[in-house]
Short mmCIF file of C-alpha atoms in Angstrom, two decimals:
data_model
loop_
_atom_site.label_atom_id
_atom_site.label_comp_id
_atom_site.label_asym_id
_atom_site.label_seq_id
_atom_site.Cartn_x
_atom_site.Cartn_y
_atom_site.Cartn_z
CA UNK L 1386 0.00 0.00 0.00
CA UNK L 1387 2.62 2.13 0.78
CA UNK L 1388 3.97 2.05 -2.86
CA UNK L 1389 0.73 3.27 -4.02
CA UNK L 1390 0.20 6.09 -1.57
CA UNK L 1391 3.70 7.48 -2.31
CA UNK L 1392 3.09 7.43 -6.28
CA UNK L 1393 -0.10 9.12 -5.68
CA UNK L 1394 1.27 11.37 -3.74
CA UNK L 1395 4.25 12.03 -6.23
CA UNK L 1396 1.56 12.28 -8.92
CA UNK L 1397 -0.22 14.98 -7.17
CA UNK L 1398 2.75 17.03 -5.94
CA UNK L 1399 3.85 16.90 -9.67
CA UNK L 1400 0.11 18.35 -10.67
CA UNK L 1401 0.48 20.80 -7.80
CA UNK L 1402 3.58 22.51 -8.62
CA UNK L 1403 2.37 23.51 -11.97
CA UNK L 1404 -0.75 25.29 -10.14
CA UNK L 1405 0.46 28.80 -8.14
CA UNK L 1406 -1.42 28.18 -5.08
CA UNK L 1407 0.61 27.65 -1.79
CA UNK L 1408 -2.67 26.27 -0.02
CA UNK L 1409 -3.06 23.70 -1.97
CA UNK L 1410 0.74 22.23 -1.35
CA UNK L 1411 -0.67 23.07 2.19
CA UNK L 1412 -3.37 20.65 1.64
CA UNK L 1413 -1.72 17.95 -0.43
CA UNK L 1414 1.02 17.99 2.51
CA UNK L 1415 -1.77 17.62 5.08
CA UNK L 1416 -3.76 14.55 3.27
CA UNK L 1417 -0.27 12.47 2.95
CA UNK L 1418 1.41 13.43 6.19
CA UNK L 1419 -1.49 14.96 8.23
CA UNK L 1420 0.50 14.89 11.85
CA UNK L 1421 3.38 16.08 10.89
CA UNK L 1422 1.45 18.82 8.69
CA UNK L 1423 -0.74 20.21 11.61
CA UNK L 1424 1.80 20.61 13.73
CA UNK L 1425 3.57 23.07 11.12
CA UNK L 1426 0.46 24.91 11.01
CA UNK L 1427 -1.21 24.74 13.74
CA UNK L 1428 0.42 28.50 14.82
CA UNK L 1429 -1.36 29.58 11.07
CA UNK L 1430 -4.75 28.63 12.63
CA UNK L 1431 -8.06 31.05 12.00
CA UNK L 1432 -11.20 30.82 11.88
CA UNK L 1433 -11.02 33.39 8.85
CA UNK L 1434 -8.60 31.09 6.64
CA UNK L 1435 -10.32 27.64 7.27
CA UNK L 1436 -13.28 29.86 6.01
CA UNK L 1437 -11.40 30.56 3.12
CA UNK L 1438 -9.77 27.47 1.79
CA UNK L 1439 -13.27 25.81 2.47
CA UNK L 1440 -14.99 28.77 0.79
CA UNK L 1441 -12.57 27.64 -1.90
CA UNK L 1442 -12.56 24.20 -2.25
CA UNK L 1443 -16.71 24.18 -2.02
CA UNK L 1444 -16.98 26.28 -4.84
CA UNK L 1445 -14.57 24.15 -7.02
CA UNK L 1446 -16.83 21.14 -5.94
CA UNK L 1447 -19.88 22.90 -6.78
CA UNK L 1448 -19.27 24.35 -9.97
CA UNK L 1449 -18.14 20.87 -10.81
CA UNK L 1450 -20.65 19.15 -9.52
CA UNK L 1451 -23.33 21.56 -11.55
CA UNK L 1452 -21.34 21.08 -14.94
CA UNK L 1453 -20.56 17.32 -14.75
CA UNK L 1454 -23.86 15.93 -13.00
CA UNK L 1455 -26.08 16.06 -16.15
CA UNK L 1456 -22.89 14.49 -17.95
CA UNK L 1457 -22.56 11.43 -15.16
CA UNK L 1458 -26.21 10.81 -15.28
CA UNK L 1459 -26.26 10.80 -18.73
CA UNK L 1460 -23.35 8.24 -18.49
CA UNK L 1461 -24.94 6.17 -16.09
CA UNK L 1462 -28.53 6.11 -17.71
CA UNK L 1463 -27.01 5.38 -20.50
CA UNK L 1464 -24.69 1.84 -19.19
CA UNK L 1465 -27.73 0.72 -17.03
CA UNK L 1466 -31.09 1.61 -18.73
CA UNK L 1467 -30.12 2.40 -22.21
CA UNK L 1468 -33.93 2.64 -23.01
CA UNK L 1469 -34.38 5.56 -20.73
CA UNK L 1470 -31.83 8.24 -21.73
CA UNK L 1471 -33.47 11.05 -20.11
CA UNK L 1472 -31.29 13.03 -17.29
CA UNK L 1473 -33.64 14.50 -14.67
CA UNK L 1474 -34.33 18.38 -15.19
CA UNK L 1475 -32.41 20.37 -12.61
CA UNK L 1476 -31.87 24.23 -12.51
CA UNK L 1477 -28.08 24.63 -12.69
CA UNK L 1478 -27.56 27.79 -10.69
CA UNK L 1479 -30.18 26.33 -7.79
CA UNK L 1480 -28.11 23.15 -7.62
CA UNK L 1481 -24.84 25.56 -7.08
CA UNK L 1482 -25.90 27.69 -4.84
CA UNK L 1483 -27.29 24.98 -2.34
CA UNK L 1484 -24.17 22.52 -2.81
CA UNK L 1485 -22.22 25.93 -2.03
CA UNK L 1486 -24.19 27.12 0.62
CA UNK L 1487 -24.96 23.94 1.94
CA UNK L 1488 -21.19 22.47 1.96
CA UNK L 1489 -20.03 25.15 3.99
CA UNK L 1490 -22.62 25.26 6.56
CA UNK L 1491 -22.49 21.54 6.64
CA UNK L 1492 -18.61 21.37 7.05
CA UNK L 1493 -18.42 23.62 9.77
CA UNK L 1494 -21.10 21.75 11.52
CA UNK L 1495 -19.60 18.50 11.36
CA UNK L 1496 -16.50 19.83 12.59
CA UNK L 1497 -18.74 21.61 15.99
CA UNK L 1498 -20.02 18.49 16.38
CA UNK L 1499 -16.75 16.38 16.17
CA UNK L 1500 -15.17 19.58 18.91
CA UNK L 1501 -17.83 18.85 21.12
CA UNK L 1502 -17.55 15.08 21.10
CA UNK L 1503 -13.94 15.81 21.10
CA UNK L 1504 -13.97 18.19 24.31
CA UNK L 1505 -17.04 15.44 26.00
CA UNK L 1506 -14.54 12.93 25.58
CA UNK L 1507 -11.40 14.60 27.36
CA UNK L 1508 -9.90 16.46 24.24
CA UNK L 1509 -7.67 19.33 24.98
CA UNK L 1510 -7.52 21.43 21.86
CA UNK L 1511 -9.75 24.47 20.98
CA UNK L 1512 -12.04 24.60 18.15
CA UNK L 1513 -10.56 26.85 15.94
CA UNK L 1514 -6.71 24.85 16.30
CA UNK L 1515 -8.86 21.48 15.91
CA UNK L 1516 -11.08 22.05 13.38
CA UNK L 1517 -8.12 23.97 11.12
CA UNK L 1518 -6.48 21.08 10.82
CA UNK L 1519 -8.87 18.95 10.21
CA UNK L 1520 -10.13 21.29 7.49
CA UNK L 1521 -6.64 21.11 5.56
CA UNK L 1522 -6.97 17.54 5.28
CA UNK L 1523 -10.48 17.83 4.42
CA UNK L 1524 -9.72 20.48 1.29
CA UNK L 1525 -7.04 18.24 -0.26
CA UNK L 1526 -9.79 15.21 -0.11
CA UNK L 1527 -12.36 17.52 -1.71
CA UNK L 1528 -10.13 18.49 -4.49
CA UNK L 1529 -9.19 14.78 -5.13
CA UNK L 1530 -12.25 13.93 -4.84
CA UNK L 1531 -14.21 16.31 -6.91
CA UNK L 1532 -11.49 15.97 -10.12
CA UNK L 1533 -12.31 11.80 -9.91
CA UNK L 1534 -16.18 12.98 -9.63
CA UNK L 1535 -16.50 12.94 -13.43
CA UNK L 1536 -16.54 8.95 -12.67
CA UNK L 1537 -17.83 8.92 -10.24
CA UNK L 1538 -21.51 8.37 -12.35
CA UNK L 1539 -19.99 5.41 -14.27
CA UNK L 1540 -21.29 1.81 -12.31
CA UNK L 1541 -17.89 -0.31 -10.99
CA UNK L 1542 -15.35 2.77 -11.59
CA UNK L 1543 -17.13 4.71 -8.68
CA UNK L 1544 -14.86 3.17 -6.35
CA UNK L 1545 -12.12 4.40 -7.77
CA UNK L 1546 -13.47 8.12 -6.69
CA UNK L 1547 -14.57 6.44 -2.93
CA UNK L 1548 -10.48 5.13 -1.96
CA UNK L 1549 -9.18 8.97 -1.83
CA UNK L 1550 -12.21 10.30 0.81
CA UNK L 1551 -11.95 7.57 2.17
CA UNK L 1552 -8.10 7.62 2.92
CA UNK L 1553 -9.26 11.60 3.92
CA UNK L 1554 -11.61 10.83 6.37
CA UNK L 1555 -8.83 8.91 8.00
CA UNK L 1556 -6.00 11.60 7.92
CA UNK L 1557 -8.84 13.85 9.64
CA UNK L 1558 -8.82 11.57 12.29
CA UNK L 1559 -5.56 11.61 12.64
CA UNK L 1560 -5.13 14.54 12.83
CA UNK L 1561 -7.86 15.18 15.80
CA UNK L 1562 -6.32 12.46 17.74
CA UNK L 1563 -2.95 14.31 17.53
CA UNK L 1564 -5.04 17.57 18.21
CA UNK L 1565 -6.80 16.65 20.82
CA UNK L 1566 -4.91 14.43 22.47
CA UNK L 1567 -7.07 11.85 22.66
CA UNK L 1568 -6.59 8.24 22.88
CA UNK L 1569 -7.12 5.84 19.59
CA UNK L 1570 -10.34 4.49 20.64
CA UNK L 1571 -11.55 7.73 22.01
CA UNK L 1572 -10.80 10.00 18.99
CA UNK L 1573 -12.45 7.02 16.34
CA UNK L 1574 -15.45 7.11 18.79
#
C-alpha cells in the first residue's frame, strides 16, 4: 500500500507545482502526512482562513458538480437503462448555490459536532486549532475527490473516486487524535 500512496502522492505534488497556489501544497502535505502537517500549522490557525480554503474548495466542488452531474447521469442512464436516456431536469444555478451554501454550513457543523464530542470525551484542543487542521486535510480530499467525480456516475469505476475520501476521512482523524490528544479508541469514537 505504501507504494501506491507514495506514487499518488508524487503524482499529485507533480500536478500541484504547476498550479500557483501555496494552499493547496498546504493541503496535499496535510492529506499524505497529516500529523506532521498540523503541527507546522497549527500556529497559522483562523477561523477566517479555514473559512477561506473551504470557501474555496466548495466552490470548485460545486461548480463541478453543476457542470458534470447532467454528464454522469447521462453516463450512467445510459450503461444501465439504455432505453431511458433522459437526465432529470435540474436548474443549474439552484443546484450551485445549495451545494455551495450547503457544503459550507455543513462542514463547519460537522466539525462543531466532532469539537464537542472531542472536548465530551477529554480532548484538549480548541475549536478553531482542531477544526483547522482537520479542514486542511479535508480540502485536499475535496479536491481529489471532486477531479475523480467525473466517474464517479460510471457503475464499478465509482470506487475508484470512494479510496481517496476515504483515505481523507482517515488523515482527519488523525489529525484530531494528535489535536486533541485523545486516545485511539476515544478520537475514532
Amino acid at each position: 500500500m505504501g507504494g501506491i500512496l507514495e506514487s499518488f502522492e508524487s503524482f499529485a505534488i507533480g500536478i500541484a507545482n504547476t498550479i500557483p497556489s501555496t494552499r493547496l501544497k498546504i493541503w496535499l502535505s496535510a492529506y499524505f502526512h497529516p500529523v506532521e502537517t498540523f503541527e507546522k500549522e497549527k500556529k497559522n490557525a483562523s477561523l477566517r482562513q479555514m473559512f477561506l480554503d473551504i470557501l474555496l474548495v466548495v466552490f470548485f466542488y460545486s461548480a463541478i458538480a453543476t457542470l458534470l452531474t447532467p454528464l454522469t447521469l447521462s453516463i450512467s442512464y445510459a450503461i444501465v437503462k439504455p432505453q431511458d436516456m433522459t437526465v432529470p431536469n435540474m436548474i443549474p444555478l439552484n443546484f450551485f448555490l445549495y451545494s455551495l451554501v450547503g457544503g459550507i454550513v455543513g462542514v463547519f457543523l460537522g466539525y462543531y459536532l466532532i469539537f464537542l464530542c472531542s472536548k465530551t470525551l477529554g480532548g484538549k484542543c480548541g475549536f478553531t486549532v482542531q477544526s483547522y487542521g482537520m479542514a486542511l486535510v479535508f480540502c485536499a480530499r475535496s479536491a481529489i475527490t471532486t477531479i475523480l467525480f467525473v466517474i464517479m456516475g460510471v457503475p464499478c469505476l465509482n470506487i475508484i473516486a470512494l479510496l481517496p475520501g476515504l483515505y481523507g476521512i482517515y488523515g482527519e482523524y488523525r489529525v484530531l487524535k494528535a489535536a486533541s490528544g485523545l486516545s485511539t479508541k476515544r478520537a475514532a469514537a
